[in-house]
mmCIF file of C-alpha atoms in Angstrom:
data_model
loop_
_atom_site.group_PDB
_atom_site.id
_atom_site.type_symbol
_atom_site.label_atom_id
_atom_site.label_comp_id
_atom_site.label_asym_id
_atom_site.label_seq_id
_atom_site.Cartn_x
_atom_site.Cartn_y
_atom_site.Cartn_z
ATOM 1 C CA MET A 926 49.637 -23.450 -1.674
ATOM 2 C CA ALA A 927 48.293 -27.049 -1.955
ATOM 3 C CA LEU A 928 46.315 -28.084 1.082
ATOM 4 C CA THR A 929 47.944 -31.083 3.087
ATOM 5 C CA LEU A 930 45.604 -33.782 4.419
ATOM 6 C CA ASN A 931 45.654 -32.000 7.844
ATOM 7 C CA ASP A 932 44.469 -28.829 6.241
ATOM 8 C CA VAL A 933 41.602 -30.737 4.509
ATOM 9 C CA ASP A 934 40.757 -32.672 7.767
ATOM 10 C CA ARG A 935 40.780 -29.569 9.625
ATOM 11 C CA PHE A 936 38.191 -28.085 7.449
ATOM 12 C CA GLU A 937 35.975 -31.037 7.379
ATOM 13 C CA SER A 938 36.108 -31.018 11.243
ATOM 14 C CA ALA A 939 34.531 -27.584 10.863
ATOM 15 C CA ARG A 940 32.159 -28.218 8.110
ATOM 16 C CA PRO A 941 29.013 -29.324 10.550
ATOM 17 C CA ARG A 942 29.562 -26.031 12.480
ATOM 18 C CA LEU A 943 29.704 -23.834 9.447
ATOM 19 C CA GLU A 944 26.862 -25.777 7.757
ATOM 20 C CA ALA A 945 24.774 -25.211 11.077
ATOM 21 C CA ILE A 946 25.726 -21.348 10.986
ATOM 22 C CA ALA A 947 25.069 -21.020 7.197
ATOM 23 C CA TYR A 948 21.655 -22.582 7.679
ATOM 24 C CA ARG A 949 20.472 -20.387 10.238
ATOM 25 C CA LEU A 950 21.699 -17.317 8.543
ATOM 26 C CA LEU A 951 20.200 -18.211 4.997
ATOM 27 C CA GLY A 952 17.073 -20.500 5.723
ATOM 28 C CA SER A 953 18.315 -22.720 2.898
ATOM 29 C CA ALA A 954 20.020 -26.049 3.220
ATOM 30 C CA SER A 955 21.258 -25.964 -0.417
ATOM 31 C CA GLU A 956 22.309 -22.285 -0.299
ATOM 32 C CA ALA A 957 24.160 -23.192 3.115
ATOM 33 C CA GLU A 958 25.896 -26.078 1.270
ATOM 34 C CA ASP A 959 26.896 -23.800 -1.353
ATOM 35 C CA ALA A 960 28.412 -21.257 0.904
ATOM 36 C CA VAL A 961 30.262 -23.809 2.774
ATOM 37 C CA GLN A 962 31.929 -25.120 -0.257
ATOM 38 C CA GLU A 963 32.833 -21.420 -1.367
ATOM 39 C CA THR A 964 34.478 -21.062 2.043
ATOM 40 C CA PHE A 965 36.494 -24.545 1.242
ATOM 41 C CA LEU A 966 37.654 -22.776 -2.232
ATOM 42 C CA ARG A 967 38.704 -19.850 -0.088
ATOM 43 C CA TRP A 968 40.560 -22.012 2.232
ATOM 44 C CA GLN A 969 41.995 -23.936 -0.395
ATOM 45 C CA GLY A 970 43.324 -20.737 -2.266
ATOM 46 C CA THR A 971 44.995 -19.087 0.667
ATOM 47 C CA ASP A 972 48.122 -19.815 2.751
ATOM 48 C CA VAL A 973 46.751 -21.803 5.506
ATOM 49 C CA GLY A 974 49.980 -21.872 7.411
ATOM 50 C CA ARG A 975 49.944 -18.062 8.053
ATOM 51 C CA ILE A 976 46.378 -18.538 9.688
ATOM 52 C CA GLU A 977 46.750 -18.235 13.298
ATOM 53 C CA VAL A 978 43.079 -19.324 14.286
ATOM 54 C CA PRO A 979 41.662 -21.351 11.474
ATOM 55 C CA GLU A 980 38.170 -21.915 13.094
ATOM 56 C CA ALA A 981 37.966 -18.102 13.409
ATOM 57 C CA TRP A 982 39.121 -17.445 9.757
ATOM 58 C CA LEU A 983 36.603 -20.089 8.434
ATOM 59 C CA THR A 984 33.800 -18.390 10.450
ATOM 60 C CA LYS A 985 34.478 -14.911 9.176
ATOM 61 C CA VAL A 986 34.831 -15.933 5.700
ATOM 62 C CA LEU A 987 31.548 -18.046 5.810
ATOM 63 C CA THR A 988 29.653 -15.245 7.651
ATOM 64 C CA ASN A 989 30.549 -12.613 5.098
ATOM 65 C CA LEU A 990 29.696 -14.847 2.079
ATOM 66 C CA CYS A 991 26.389 -15.490 3.780
ATOM 67 C CA LEU A 992 25.930 -11.821 4.453
ATOM 68 C CA ASN A 993 26.496 -11.047 0.866
ATOM 69 C CA GLN A 994 23.866 -13.766 -0.088
ATOM 70 C CA LEU A 995 21.279 -12.281 2.083
ATOM 71 C CA THR A 996 21.848 -8.872 0.562
ATOM 72 C CA SER A 997 20.994 -10.315 -2.903
ATOM 73 C CA ALA A 998 18.214 -12.624 -1.507
ATOM 74 C CA ARG A 999 16.260 -9.660 -0.282
ATOM 75 C CA ALA A 1000 15.992 -8.387 -3.831
ATOM 76 C CA ARG A 1001 15.166 -11.749 -5.113
ATOM 77 C CA ARG A 1002 12.383 -12.310 -2.588
ATOM 78 C CA GLU A 1003 10.759 -9.222 -3.700
ATOM 79 C CA THR A 1004 9.763 -10.998 -6.924
ATOM 80 C CA TYR A 1005 9.296 -14.214 -5.273
ATOM 81 C CA VAL A 1006 5.867 -15.930 -5.985
ATOM 82 C CA GLY A 1007 3.668 -15.761 -2.931
ATOM 83 C CA GLN A 1008 5.004 -16.268 0.533
ATOM 84 C CA TRP A 1009 8.615 -17.174 1.254
ATOM 85 C CA LEU A 1010 9.311 -19.599 4.038
ATOM 86 C CA PRO A 1011 12.698 -21.203 5.049
ATOM 87 C CA GLU A 1012 13.507 -24.826 3.900
ATOM 88 C CA PRO A 1013 12.338 -27.112 6.630
ATOM 89 C CA LEU A 1014 14.939 -29.741 8.333
ATOM 90 C CA LEU A 1015 13.577 -32.996 9.368
ATOM 91 C CA ASP A 1016 14.370 -34.394 12.901
ATOM 92 C CA GLY A 1017 18.029 -35.567 13.122
ATOM 93 C CA ASP A 1018 19.333 -33.555 10.253
ATOM 94 C CA PRO A 1019 22.839 -32.806 11.159
ATOM 95 C CA MET A 1020 22.489 -29.284 9.544
ATOM 96 C CA LEU A 1021 20.224 -28.527 12.529
ATOM 97 C CA GLY A 1022 23.361 -28.142 14.512
ATOM 98 C CA PRO A 1023 23.737 -27.788 18.323
ATOM 99 C CA ALA A 1024 20.477 -28.141 20.522
ATOM 100 C CA ASP A 1025 21.895 -28.397 23.932
ATOM 101 C CA THR A 1026 20.398 -24.885 25.185
ATOM 102 C CA ALA A 1027 17.016 -23.252 24.730
ATOM 103 C CA GLU A 1028 18.505 -20.549 22.825
ATOM 104 C CA GLN A 1029 20.071 -23.039 20.196
ATOM 105 C CA ARG A 1030 16.748 -24.878 19.725
ATOM 106 C CA GLU A 1031 14.936 -21.739 19.501
ATOM 107 C CA SER A 1032 17.256 -20.208 16.990
ATOM 108 C CA VAL A 1033 16.687 -23.043 14.384
ATOM 109 C CA SER A 1034 12.889 -23.410 15.051
ATOM 110 C CA TYR A 1035 10.822 -22.699 11.965
ATOM 111 C CA ALA A 1036 8.983 -20.009 13.662
ATOM 112 C CA VAL A 1037 12.055 -18.114 14.549
ATOM 113 C CA LEU A 1038 13.759 -18.644 11.260
ATOM 114 C CA ALA A 1039 10.698 -17.283 9.693
ATOM 115 C CA LEU A 1040 10.900 -14.229 12.142
ATOM 116 C CA LEU A 1041 14.667 -13.677 11.183
ATOM 117 C CA GLU A 1042 13.583 -12.700 7.864
ATOM 118 C CA ARG A 1043 12.551 -9.181 9.285
ATOM 119 C CA LEU A 1044 16.123 -8.602 10.406
ATOM 120 C CA SER A 1045 18.872 -6.869 8.632
ATOM 121 C CA PRO A 1046 21.722 -8.939 7.599
ATOM 122 C CA ASN A 1047 24.039 -7.647 10.309
ATOM 123 C CA GLU A 1048 21.324 -8.276 12.796
ATOM 124 C CA ARG A 1049 20.662 -11.824 11.655
ATOM 125 C CA ALA A 1050 24.419 -12.596 11.764
ATOM 126 C CA VAL A 1051 24.918 -11.246 15.342
ATOM 127 C CA TYR A 1052 21.692 -13.046 16.627
ATOM 128 C CA VAL A 1053 22.867 -16.338 15.138
ATOM 129 C CA LEU A 1054 26.395 -16.191 16.265
ATOM 130 C CA ARG A 1055 25.568 -15.080 19.840
ATOM 131 C CA GLU A 1056 22.258 -16.936 20.386
ATOM 132 C CA ALA A 1057 23.085 -20.345 18.715
ATOM 133 C CA PHE A 1058 26.682 -20.448 18.981
ATOM 134 C CA ASP A 1059 27.696 -18.546 21.944
ATOM 135 C CA TYR A 1060 30.288 -16.398 20.305
ATOM 136 C CA PRO A 1061 31.448 -13.679 22.558
ATOM 137 C CA HIS A 1062 30.809 -10.173 21.410
ATOM 138 C CA ARG A 1063 34.476 -9.641 21.063
ATOM 139 C CA GLU A 1064 34.755 -12.239 18.277
ATOM 140 C CA ILE A 1065 31.438 -11.276 16.645
ATOM 141 C CA ALA A 1066 32.853 -7.680 16.343
ATOM 142 C CA GLU A 1067 35.963 -9.178 14.492
ATOM 143 C CA ILE A 1068 34.047 -11.325 12.103
ATOM 144 C CA LEU A 1069 31.707 -8.417 11.159
ATOM 145 C CA ASP A 1070 34.346 -5.569 11.430
ATOM 146 C CA ILE A 1071 32.282 -3.617 13.905
ATOM 147 C CA THR A 1072 32.884 -2.515 17.493
ATOM 148 C CA GLU A 1073 32.094 -4.725 20.588
ATOM 149 C CA ALA A 1074 29.686 -2.138 21.711
ATOM 150 C CA ALA A 1075 27.870 -2.200 18.197
ATOM 151 C CA SER A 1076 27.512 -5.817 18.422
ATOM 152 C CA GLN A 1077 25.832 -5.687 21.879
ATOM 153 C CA GLN A 1078 23.386 -2.950 20.515
ATOM 154 C CA ILE A 1079 22.690 -4.879 17.442
ATOM 155 C CA LEU A 1080 21.894 -8.175 19.416
ATOM 156 C CA HIS A 1081 19.549 -6.274 21.774
ATOM 157 C CA ARG A 1082 17.850 -4.930 18.774
ATOM 158 C CA ALA A 1083 17.312 -8.276 16.973
ATOM 159 C CA LYS A 1084 16.282 -10.154 20.138
ATOM 160 C CA LYS A 1085 13.756 -7.408 20.407
ATOM 161 C CA HIS A 1086 12.271 -7.913 16.784
ATOM 162 C CA VAL A 1087 12.187 -11.527 17.277
ATOM 163 C CA ALA A 1088 10.500 -11.451 20.671
ATOM 164 C CA ASP A 1089 7.826 -9.055 19.202
ATOM 165 C CA GLY A 1090 6.796 -11.590 16.619
ATOM 166 C CA LYS A 1091 6.816 -14.785 18.817
ATOM 167 C CA ALA A 1092 3.927 -16.712 20.030
ATOM 168 C CA ARG A 1093 3.279 -17.308 23.643
ATOM 169 C CA THR A 1094 4.986 -20.243 25.473
ATOM 170 C CA GLU A 1095 5.263 -23.715 23.861
ATOM 171 C CA ILE A 1096 4.073 -26.731 25.439
ATOM 172 C CA ASP A 1097 5.673 -30.114 26.010
ATOM 173 C CA GLU A 1098 6.088 -32.787 23.383
ATOM 174 C CA ALA A 1099 3.446 -35.014 24.657
ATOM 175 C CA ALA A 1100 0.834 -32.119 24.857
ATOM 176 C CA ALA A 1101 1.726 -31.126 21.378
ATOM 177 C CA ARG A 1102 1.190 -34.780 19.924
ATOM 178 C CA ARG A 1103 -2.315 -34.730 21.430
ATOM 179 C CA VAL A 1104 -3.044 -31.498 20.096
ATOM 180 C CA ILE A 1105 -2.112 -32.762 16.584
ATOM 181 C CA ASP A 1106 -4.261 -35.951 16.910
ATOM 182 C CA GLU A 1107 -7.081 -33.652 17.841
ATOM 183 C CA PHE A 1108 -6.381 -31.357 14.914
ATOM 184 C CA LEU A 1109 -6.497 -34.187 12.324
ATOM 185 C CA ALA A 1110 -9.558 -35.652 13.680
ATOM 186 C CA ALA A 1111 -11.144 -32.383 13.307
ATOM 187 C CA ALA A 1112 -9.808 -31.481 10.135
ATOM 188 C CA THR A 1113 -10.848 -34.578 8.638
ATOM 189 C CA THR A 1114 -14.411 -34.218 9.883
ATOM 190 C CA GLY A 1115 -15.359 -31.567 7.262
ATOM 191 C CA ARG A 1116 -16.757 -29.384 9.941
ATOM 192 C CA THR A 1117 -15.253 -25.818 11.000
ATOM 193 C CA GLU A 1118 -16.409 -25.627 14.563
ATOM 194 C CA PRO A 1119 -14.178 -28.338 15.933
ATOM 195 C CA LEU A 1120 -11.092 -26.852 14.309
ATOM 196 C CA ILE A 1121 -11.831 -23.089 15.536
ATOM 197 C CA ARG A 1122 -11.783 -24.636 19.188
ATOM 198 C CA LEU A 1123 -8.129 -25.593 18.841
ATOM 199 C CA LEU A 1124 -6.981 -22.553 17.212
ATOM 200 C CA THR A 1125 -5.925 -19.269 18.996
ATOM 201 C CA GLN A 1126 -8.203 -16.344 18.067
ATOM 202 C CA ASP A 1127 -5.197 -14.981 16.082
ATOM 203 C CA ALA A 1128 -4.000 -17.981 14.463
ATOM 204 C CA VAL A 1129 -2.464 -17.746 11.022
ATOM 205 C CA ALA A 1130 -1.589 -20.198 8.104
ATOM 206 C CA ILE A 1131 1.203 -19.554 5.725
ATOM 207 C CA GLY A 1132 2.065 -21.459 2.603
ATOM 208 C CA ASP A 1133 5.284 -21.412 0.247
ATOM 209 C CA GLY A 1134 4.650 -22.817 -3.150
ATOM 210 C CA GLY A 1135 7.445 -21.025 -4.974
ATOM 211 C CA GLY A 1136 5.177 -20.365 -7.926
ATOM 212 C CA LYS A 1137 5.216 -24.272 -8.610
ATOM 213 C CA ILE A 1138 2.646 -25.522 -6.174
ATOM 214 C CA PRO A 1139 -0.541 -23.468 -5.519
ATOM 215 C CA ALA A 1140 -0.413 -21.352 -2.516
ATOM 216 C CA ARG A 1141 -2.219 -18.372 -1.448
ATOM 217 C CA ALA A 1142 -0.332 -15.031 -1.771
ATOM 218 C CA LYS A 1143 -1.537 -13.765 1.417
ATOM 219 C CA ALA A 1144 -1.527 -15.653 4.641
ATOM 220 C CA PHE A 1145 -4.861 -16.712 6.266
ATOM 221 C CA GLU A 1146 -5.507 -14.733 9.422
ATOM 222 C CA GLY A 1147 -7.994 -15.346 12.299
ATOM 223 C CA ALA A 1148 -9.084 -18.663 13.738
ATOM 224 C CA LEU A 1149 -12.243 -18.528 11.422
ATOM 225 C CA ALA A 1150 -10.242 -18.274 8.161
ATOM 226 C CA VAL A 1151 -7.725 -20.721 9.134
ATOM 227 C CA ALA A 1152 -10.299 -23.304 10.164
ATOM 228 C CA LYS A 1153 -12.121 -22.699 6.757
ATOM 229 C CA PHE A 1154 -8.896 -23.179 4.922
ATOM 230 C CA MET A 1155 -7.721 -26.283 6.725
ATOM 231 C CA ARG A 1156 -11.200 -27.936 6.279
ATOM 232 C CA GLY A 1157 -10.849 -27.336 2.449
ATOM 233 C CA LEU A 1158 -7.156 -28.381 2.530
ATOM 234 C CA PHE A 1159 -7.995 -31.848 4.079
ATOM 235 C CA LYS A 1160 -10.948 -32.511 1.886
ATOM 236 C CA SER A 1161 -10.213 -35.103 -0.951
ATOM 237 C CA SER A 1162 -10.510 -34.404 -4.583
ATOM 238 C CA LYS A 1163 -9.293 -35.527 -7.946
ATOM 239 C CA ALA A 1164 -7.695 -32.350 -8.696
ATOM 240 C CA LYS A 1165 -5.605 -32.594 -5.320
ATOM 241 C CA ARG A 1166 -4.801 -36.226 -6.114
ATOM 242 C CA ASP A 1167 -3.499 -35.341 -9.615
ATOM 243 C CA LEU A 1168 -1.470 -32.497 -8.328
ATOM 244 C CA ALA A 1169 0.179 -34.524 -5.485
ATOM 245 C CA GLY A 1170 0.770 -37.340 -7.857
ATOM 246 C CA GLY A 1171 -1.542 -39.806 -5.872
ATOM 247 C CA SER A 1172 -2.991 -40.259 -2.329
ATOM 248 C CA ALA A 1173 -0.804 -38.583 0.409
ATOM 249 C CA GLU A 1174 0.320 -40.247 3.577
ATOM 250 C CA LEU A 1175 0.373 -38.035 6.506
ATOM 251 C CA TYR A 1176 2.924 -38.500 9.391
ATOM 252 C CA ALA A 1177 3.466 -36.684 12.604
ATOM 253 C CA THR A 1178 7.188 -35.912 13.337
ATOM 254 C CA THR A 1179 9.171 -32.862 13.967
ATOM 255 C CA ALA A 1180 10.940 -30.359 11.870
ATOM 256 C CA ASN A 1181 13.352 -27.794 13.043
ATOM 257 C CA GLY A 1182 12.344 -28.956 16.531
ATOM 258 C CA GLU A 1183 8.791 -28.116 16.159
ATOM 259 C CA PRO A 1184 5.725 -30.497 15.662
ATOM 260 C CA ALA A 1185 5.306 -31.061 12.182
ATOM 261 C CA LEU A 1186 2.947 -32.935 9.798
ATOM 262 C CA VAL A 1187 4.657 -34.476 6.796
ATOM 263 C CA ALA A 1188 2.750 -35.367 3.677
ATOM 264 C CA VAL A 1189 4.515 -38.111 1.503
ATOM 265 C CA VAL A 1190 3.521 -39.664 -1.973
ATOM 266 C CA ASP A 1191 5.325 -42.844 -3.084
ATOM 267 C CA GLY A 1192 8.513 -42.085 -0.898
ATOM 268 C CA ARG A 1193 8.633 -38.277 -2.045
ATOM 269 C CA VAL A 1194 7.817 -35.478 0.672
ATOM 270 C CA ILE A 1195 5.253 -33.166 -1.098
ATOM 271 C CA GLY A 1196 4.654 -31.040 1.977
ATOM 272 C CA VAL A 1197 5.984 -30.128 5.565
ATOM 273 C CA MET A 1198 3.519 -28.270 7.823
ATOM 274 C CA CYS A 1199 5.111 -26.927 10.738
ATOM 275 C CA LEU A 1200 2.812 -26.220 13.707
ATOM 276 C CA GLU A 1201 3.366 -23.557 16.348
ATOM 277 C CA ILE A 1202 1.436 -25.009 19.333
ATOM 278 C CA THR A 1203 0.924 -22.905 22.451
ATOM 279 C CA PRO A 1204 -0.946 -23.542 25.529
ATOM 280 C CA GLU A 1205 -3.758 -21.224 24.202
ATOM 281 C CA GLY A 1206 -3.946 -23.358 20.938
ATOM 282 C CA ILE A 1207 -2.474 -23.737 17.538
ATOM 283 C CA ALA A 1208 -0.923 -20.137 16.677
ATOM 284 C CA ALA A 1209 0.396 -20.838 13.262
ATOM 285 C CA PHE A 1210 0.693 -23.485 10.469
ATOM 286 C CA ARG A 1211 3.570 -22.905 8.167
ATOM 287 C CA ASN A 1212 3.332 -25.244 5.142
ATOM 288 C CA GLN A 1213 6.160 -25.656 2.954
ATOM 289 C CA VAL A 1214 5.130 -27.476 -0.492
ATOM 290 C CA ASN A 1215 7.679 -25.740 -2.851
ATOM 291 C CA PRO A 1216 9.254 -29.030 -4.395
ATOM 292 C CA ASP A 1217 12.725 -27.186 -4.528
ATOM 293 C CA LYS A 1218 12.772 -26.754 -0.818
ATOM 294 C CA LEU A 1219 11.692 -30.517 -0.015
ATOM 295 C CA GLU A 1220 14.532 -32.514 -1.841
ATOM 296 C CA ARG A 1221 16.767 -32.661 1.320
ATOM 297 C CA ALA A 1222 13.558 -33.743 3.320
ATOM 298 C CA THR A 1223 12.779 -36.618 0.880
ATOM 299 C CA GLU A 1224 16.360 -37.791 1.270
ATOM 300 C CA ARG A 1225 16.316 -37.722 5.024
ATOM 301 C CA TRP A 1226 12.770 -39.217 4.993
ATOM 302 C CA ALA A 1227 14.116 -42.246 2.856
ATOM 303 C CA ALA A 1228 16.749 -42.998 5.294
ATOM 304 C CA ALA A 1229 14.612 -43.702 8.333
ATOM 305 C CA ASP A 1230 11.429 -45.700 9.448
ATOM 306 C CA HIS A 1231 8.604 -43.717 10.178
ATOM 307 C CA GLY A 1232 5.919 -46.459 10.824
ATOM 308 C CA GLU A 1233 2.262 -46.340 9.717
ATOM 309 C CA PRO A 1234 0.844 -43.056 8.286
ATOM 310 C CA LEU A 1235 -1.943 -41.409 10.759
ATOM 311 C CA VAL A 1236 -4.101 -40.676 7.613
ATOM 312 C CA THR A 1237 -4.289 -41.024 3.966
ATOM 313 C CA LEU A 1238 -5.464 -37.903 2.097
ATOM 314 C CA PHE A 1239 -6.961 -37.460 -1.367
ATOM 315 C CA SER A 1240 -7.756 -40.956 -1.666
ATOM 316 C CA PRO A 1241 -10.207 -41.926 -4.550
#
């Protein structure tokens, strides 16, 4: 049956929530948009008048599409070149979804999205639906075709997996910005010692180049190794300038609700580095440089004013 304007409006009103769910499940904005569009096609192809609770129907269809996608994504990521990191979303992106509670903000943080890769598809779905969108276990059970008790058990297991990998308590925004300023000052001196003092002893640095931009296949681990890597990363060279397409302007912002540094060349975002900052120091750098995962960030960047860059990298 053909959709009425009211049917289309009802779907469009649900789209922001569906996109936010899909992004958390898939870790990719482009794949989230595809999943939501496929959900619309299913909506278009069904007898909408016979659906008693459209929002529940749409969520069930979307979630199961994402579960199928996650299953195939696991196989693809086994052959992915280097480390895999989620697609970062810059501050204000509507796909970030609700951010009213600590659980909602945490569920879309870059650190937690990376940790969700450890979970099975069902664990990830239960965690996202419960923690980020406050779905009751009864509804989650109906969406996933499991029992309510199973949903509760899966959530307990998922939360334990995520908690085991999380860093220490985070610090407030003003303190985080001071740490970023100190980090940039230290990284541009070319000396290792000032950097080490800003890092936790078990700090890590991970980069995702997707085989298109050079990035180390294994993470750098430990304060000394990370400090040496950062010292080299911020050192200018013609090769880096040629790879970036010019000198890169570096800005401080937030991505996925976390402190981040954004590198921009002629209006094009070439890197988003999310920093996991704790009272003990910087615990992790997660650097997304795969150009396929930065297209949305570039679009969002062009739509807002960001003031003057903090530093310019790779200058002649």
